[in-house]
XYZ file of C-alpha atoms in Angstrom:
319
model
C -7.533 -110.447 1.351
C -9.354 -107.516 2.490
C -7.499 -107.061 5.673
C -4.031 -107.308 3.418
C -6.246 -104.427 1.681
C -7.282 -102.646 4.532
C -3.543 -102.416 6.040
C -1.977 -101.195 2.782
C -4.245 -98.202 2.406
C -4.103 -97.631 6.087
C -0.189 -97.536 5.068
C -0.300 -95.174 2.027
C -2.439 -92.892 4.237
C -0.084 -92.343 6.844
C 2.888 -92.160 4.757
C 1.158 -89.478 2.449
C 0.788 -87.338 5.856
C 4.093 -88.136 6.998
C 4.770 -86.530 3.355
C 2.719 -83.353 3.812
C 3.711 -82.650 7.362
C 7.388 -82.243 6.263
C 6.825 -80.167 3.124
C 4.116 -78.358 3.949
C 4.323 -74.278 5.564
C 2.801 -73.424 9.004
C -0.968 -73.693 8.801
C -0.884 -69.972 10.861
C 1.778 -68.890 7.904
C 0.523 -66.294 5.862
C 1.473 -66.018 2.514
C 1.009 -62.836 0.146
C 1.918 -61.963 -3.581
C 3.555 -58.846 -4.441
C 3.431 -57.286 -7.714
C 5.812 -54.246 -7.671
C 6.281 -51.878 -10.824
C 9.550 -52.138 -11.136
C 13.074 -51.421 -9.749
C 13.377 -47.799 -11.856
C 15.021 -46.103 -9.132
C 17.108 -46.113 -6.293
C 13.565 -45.146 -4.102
C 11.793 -48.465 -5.589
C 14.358 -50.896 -4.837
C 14.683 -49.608 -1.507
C 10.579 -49.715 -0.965
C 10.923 -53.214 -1.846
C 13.735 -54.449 0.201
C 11.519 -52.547 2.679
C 8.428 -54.669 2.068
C 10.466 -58.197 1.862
C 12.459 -57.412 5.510
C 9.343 -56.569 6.594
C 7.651 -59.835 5.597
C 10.815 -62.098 6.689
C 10.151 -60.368 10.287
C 6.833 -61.305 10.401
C 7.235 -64.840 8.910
C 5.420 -64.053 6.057
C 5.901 -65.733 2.551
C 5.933 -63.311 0.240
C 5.572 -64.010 -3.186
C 7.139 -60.989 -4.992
C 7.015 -60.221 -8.621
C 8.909 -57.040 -10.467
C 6.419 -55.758 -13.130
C 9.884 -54.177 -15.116
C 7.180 -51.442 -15.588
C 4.751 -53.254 -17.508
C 1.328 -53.521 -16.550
C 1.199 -56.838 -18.545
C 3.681 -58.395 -16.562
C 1.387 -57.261 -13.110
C -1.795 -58.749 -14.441
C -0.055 -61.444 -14.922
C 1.828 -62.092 -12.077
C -1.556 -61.135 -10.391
C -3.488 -63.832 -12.176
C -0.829 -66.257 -11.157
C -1.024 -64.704 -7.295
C -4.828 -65.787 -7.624
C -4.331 -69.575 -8.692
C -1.534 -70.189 -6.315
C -4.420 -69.120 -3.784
C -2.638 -66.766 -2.003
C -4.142 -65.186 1.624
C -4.035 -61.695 -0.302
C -1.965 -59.352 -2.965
C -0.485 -56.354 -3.126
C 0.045 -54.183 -5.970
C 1.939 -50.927 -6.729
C 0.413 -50.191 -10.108
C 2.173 -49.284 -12.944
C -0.809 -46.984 -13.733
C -3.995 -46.309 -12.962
C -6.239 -47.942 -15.592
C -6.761 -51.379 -16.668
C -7.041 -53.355 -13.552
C -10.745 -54.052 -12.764
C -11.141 -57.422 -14.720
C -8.187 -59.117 -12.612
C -9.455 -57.270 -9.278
C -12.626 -59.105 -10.208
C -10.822 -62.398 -10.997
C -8.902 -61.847 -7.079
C -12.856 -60.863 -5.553
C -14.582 -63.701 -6.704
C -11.413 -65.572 -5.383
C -11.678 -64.007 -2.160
C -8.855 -62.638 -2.116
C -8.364 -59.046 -0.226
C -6.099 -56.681 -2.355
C -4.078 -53.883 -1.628
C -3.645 -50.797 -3.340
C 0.390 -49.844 -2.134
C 2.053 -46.529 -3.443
C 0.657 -45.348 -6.691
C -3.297 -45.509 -7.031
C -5.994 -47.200 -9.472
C -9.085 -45.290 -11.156
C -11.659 -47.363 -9.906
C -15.778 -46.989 -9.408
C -15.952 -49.807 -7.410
C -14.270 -49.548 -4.268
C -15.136 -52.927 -2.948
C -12.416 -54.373 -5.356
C -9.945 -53.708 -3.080
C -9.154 -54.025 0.918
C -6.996 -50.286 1.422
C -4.642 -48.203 -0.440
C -2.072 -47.535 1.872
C 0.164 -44.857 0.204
C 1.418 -41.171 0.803
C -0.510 -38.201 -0.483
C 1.062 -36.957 -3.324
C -0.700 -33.846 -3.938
C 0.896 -33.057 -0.584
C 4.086 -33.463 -2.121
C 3.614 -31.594 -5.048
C 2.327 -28.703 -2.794
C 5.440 -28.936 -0.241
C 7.770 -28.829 -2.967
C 5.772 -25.662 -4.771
C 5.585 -23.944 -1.470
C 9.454 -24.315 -0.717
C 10.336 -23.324 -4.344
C 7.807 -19.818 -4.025
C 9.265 -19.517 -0.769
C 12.880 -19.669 -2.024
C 11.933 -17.151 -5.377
C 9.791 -15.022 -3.421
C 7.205 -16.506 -6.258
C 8.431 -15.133 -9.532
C 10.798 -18.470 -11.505
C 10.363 -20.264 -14.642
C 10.465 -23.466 -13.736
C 11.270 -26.620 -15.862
C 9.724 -29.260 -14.875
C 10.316 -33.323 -15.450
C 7.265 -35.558 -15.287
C 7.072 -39.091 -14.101
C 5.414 -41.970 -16.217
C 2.347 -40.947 -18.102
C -0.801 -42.247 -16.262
C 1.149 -42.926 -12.991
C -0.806 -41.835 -10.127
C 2.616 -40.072 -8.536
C 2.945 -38.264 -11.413
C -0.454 -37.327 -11.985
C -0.892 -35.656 -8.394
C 2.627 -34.441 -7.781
C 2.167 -31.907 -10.898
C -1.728 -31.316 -9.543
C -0.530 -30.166 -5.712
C 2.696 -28.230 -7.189
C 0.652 -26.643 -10.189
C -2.383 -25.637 -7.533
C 0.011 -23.660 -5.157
C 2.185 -21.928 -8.051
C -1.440 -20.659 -9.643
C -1.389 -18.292 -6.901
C 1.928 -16.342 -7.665
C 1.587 -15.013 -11.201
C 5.489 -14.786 -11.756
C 5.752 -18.448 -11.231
C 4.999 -20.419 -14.214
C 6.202 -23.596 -15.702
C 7.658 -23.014 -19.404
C 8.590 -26.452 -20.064
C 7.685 -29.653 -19.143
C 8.012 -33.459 -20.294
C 7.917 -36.941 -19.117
C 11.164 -38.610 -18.013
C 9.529 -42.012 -16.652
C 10.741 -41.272 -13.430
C 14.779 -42.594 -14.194
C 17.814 -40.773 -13.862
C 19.100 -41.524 -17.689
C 15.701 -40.137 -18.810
C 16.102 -36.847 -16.931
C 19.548 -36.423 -18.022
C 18.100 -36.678 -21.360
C 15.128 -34.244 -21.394
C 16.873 -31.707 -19.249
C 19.936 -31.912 -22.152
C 17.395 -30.881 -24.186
C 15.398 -27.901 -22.024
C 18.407 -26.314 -22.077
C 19.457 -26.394 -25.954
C 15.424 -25.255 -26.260
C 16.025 -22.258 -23.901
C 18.709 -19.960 -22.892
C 19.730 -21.653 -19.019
C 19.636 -18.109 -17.594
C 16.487 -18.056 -18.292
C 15.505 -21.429 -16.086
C 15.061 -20.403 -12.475
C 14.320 -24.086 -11.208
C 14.074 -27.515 -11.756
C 10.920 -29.263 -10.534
C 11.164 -33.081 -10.407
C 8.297 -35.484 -9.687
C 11.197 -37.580 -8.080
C 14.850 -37.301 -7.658
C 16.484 -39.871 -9.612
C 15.339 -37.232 -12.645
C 16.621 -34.756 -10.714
C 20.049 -36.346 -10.183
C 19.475 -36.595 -14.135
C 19.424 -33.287 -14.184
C 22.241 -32.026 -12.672
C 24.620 -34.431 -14.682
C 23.163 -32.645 -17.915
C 23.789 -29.269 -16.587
C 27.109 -30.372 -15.011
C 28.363 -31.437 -18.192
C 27.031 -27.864 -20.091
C 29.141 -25.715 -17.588
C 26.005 -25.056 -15.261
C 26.246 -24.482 -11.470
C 23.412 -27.156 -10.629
C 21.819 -25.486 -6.934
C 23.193 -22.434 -7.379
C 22.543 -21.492 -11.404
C 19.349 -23.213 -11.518
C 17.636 -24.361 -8.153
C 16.632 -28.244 -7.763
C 13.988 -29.142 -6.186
C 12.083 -32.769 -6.388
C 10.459 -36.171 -4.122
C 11.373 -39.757 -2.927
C 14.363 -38.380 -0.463
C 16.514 -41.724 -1.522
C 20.602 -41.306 -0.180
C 22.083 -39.564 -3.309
C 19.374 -36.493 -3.055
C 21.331 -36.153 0.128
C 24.560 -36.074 -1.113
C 23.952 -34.220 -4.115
C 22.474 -31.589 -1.742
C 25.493 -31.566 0.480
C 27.653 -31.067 -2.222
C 25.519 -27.923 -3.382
C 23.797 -29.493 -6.365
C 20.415 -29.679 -5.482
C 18.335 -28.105 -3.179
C 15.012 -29.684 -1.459
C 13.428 -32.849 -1.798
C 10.031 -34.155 -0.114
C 10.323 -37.754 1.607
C 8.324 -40.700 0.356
C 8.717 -43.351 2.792
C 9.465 -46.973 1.983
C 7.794 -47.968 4.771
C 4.617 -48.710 3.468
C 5.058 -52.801 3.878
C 4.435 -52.715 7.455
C 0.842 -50.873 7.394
C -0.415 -53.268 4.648
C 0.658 -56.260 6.226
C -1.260 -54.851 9.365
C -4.211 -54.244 7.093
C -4.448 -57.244 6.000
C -4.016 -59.150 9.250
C -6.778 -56.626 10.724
C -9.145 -58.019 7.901
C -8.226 -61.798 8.239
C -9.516 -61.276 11.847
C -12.899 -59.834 11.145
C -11.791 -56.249 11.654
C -13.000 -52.997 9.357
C -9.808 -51.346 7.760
C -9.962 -47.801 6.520
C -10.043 -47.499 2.770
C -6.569 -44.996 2.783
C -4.055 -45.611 5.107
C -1.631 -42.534 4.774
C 2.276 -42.317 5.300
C 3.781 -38.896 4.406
C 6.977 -37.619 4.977
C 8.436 -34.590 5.391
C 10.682 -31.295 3.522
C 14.567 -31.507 3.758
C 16.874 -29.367 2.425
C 20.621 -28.486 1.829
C 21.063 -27.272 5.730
C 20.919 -30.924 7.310
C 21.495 -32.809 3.781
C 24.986 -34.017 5.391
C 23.608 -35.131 8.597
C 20.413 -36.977 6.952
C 23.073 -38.540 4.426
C 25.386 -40.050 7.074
C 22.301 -41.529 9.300
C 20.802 -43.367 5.505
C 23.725 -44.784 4.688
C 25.179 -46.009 8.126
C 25.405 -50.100 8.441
């Protein structure tokens, strides 16, 4: 009886491997969550399509989850991210505040997270692996110092904000606002969030111009350029010369900036690659080998305007 025993187990065990080898991923298979904010513009959807061919290249299985712009949805998704037992998680945060009980949750997990795109106000810097993200004062600056370049420093500018406590919006404004400070005819007279979506800006810049007399707006700054894009349907549709009347200047450099600045109706916008995927999967498979990684990994981008807008558009949307 207890070799009949013996055989039968000896049975179940090797058809319960037979089991897990079929099903089962590569052991050398890494697998990552991704908690992105959202798909609120045409610049988001393309950083994520970035990220996921990225990880299909590498063999990675990513586990991606779109926040819809909640941070509820993140912690969440995070939280989940952290049972599955993933080999690490990345998060573009909807904002900046709120995340170090769940960072502490993924730490004690040991799980290495990545800060990608926007930032996170945190004291304790050994909740996270890297940020890997572009400087965004930069931006701000860049734009500023194209705009006092253009208006030889003396415009009222309007200016449309991006979500309220997101880090892009938070040091966009700071680098633009710290180079106009130096040219006392440049000033912004109005300014108000449009959570970074082209309805939005339509929306607020329909109502800058019933506040104010148009001639008196010299620019439009944008903290990204689906508000932008916004912005020129509003003033299209109240008989305004978009580019020309008022000057439009914002970030993200996604393929309709480019065509809206071939066709004359807006004028500069500062890249902000979607290329960020590649840098954090490197990151992490730097750490996973015993390596140091830097605690900011930067990818800026550069100034374009209406002079090889055409060009630019043609090579961005080519199969």
């Amino acid at each position: 009886m207890k070799q009949v025993l013996a055989i039968f187990v000896s049975a179940l065990a090797l058809a319960a491997c037979g089991s897990g080898g079929s099903d089962s991923k590569d052991d050398d298979q890494l697998t990552i969550g991704f908690s992105q904010v959202g798909s609120e513009s045409g610049w988001r959807t393309s950083f994520s399509q970035a990220v996921q061919a990225e990880a299909r290249e590498r063999g990675i299985d990513l586990k991606f989850s779109d926040a819809q712009q909640k941070q509820e949805n993140q912690i969440r998704a995070v939280r989940s991210f952290i049972a599955q037992g993933v080999d690490a998680i990345i998060i573009a945060p909807v904002v900046e505040t709120g995340w170090k009980p769940v960072l502490t949750e993924a730490k004690r997990a040991g799980i290495p997270v990545i800060i990608i795109d926007r930032n996170m106000a945190l004291e304790d810097d050994s909740l996270y692996l890297t940020r890997v993200a572009s400087d965004f004062v930069e931006e701000g600056r860049k734009a500023a110092r194209w705009l006092m370049e253009e208006t030889s420093g003396d415009c009222d500018i309007v200016e449309l904000q991006g979500t309220v406590g997101a880090t892009a919006a938070i040091d966009r404004m700071t680098g633009f606002n710290e180079v106009i400070a130096d040219y006392p005819d440049a000033k912004i007279v109005m300014s108000q969030t449009a959570d970074f979506t082209r309805a939005r800006g339509k929306e607020i810049m329909e109502t800058f111009l019933r506040a104010m007399d148009p001639a008196d707006i010299c620019a439009v700054w944008a903290h990204n350029d689906e508000m932008a894009l916004g912005a020129v349907i509003a003033m299209n549709e109240a008989g305004i010369d978009p580019g020309d009347d008022i000057l439009v200047v914002s970030v993200d450099a996604v393929p309709d900036i480019f065509k809206a600045m071939a066709d004359g109706d807006t004028n500069a916008t500062v890249e902000l690659s979607p290329h960020m995927g590649g840098p954090a999967f490197d990151a992490i498979e730097a750490h996973l080998r015993g390596e140091s990684v830097p605690k900011l990994i930067s990818v800026n981008g550069d100034l374009f305007t209406q002079e090889t807008a055409a060009e630019e558009y043609q090579k961005r949307t080519a199969d």
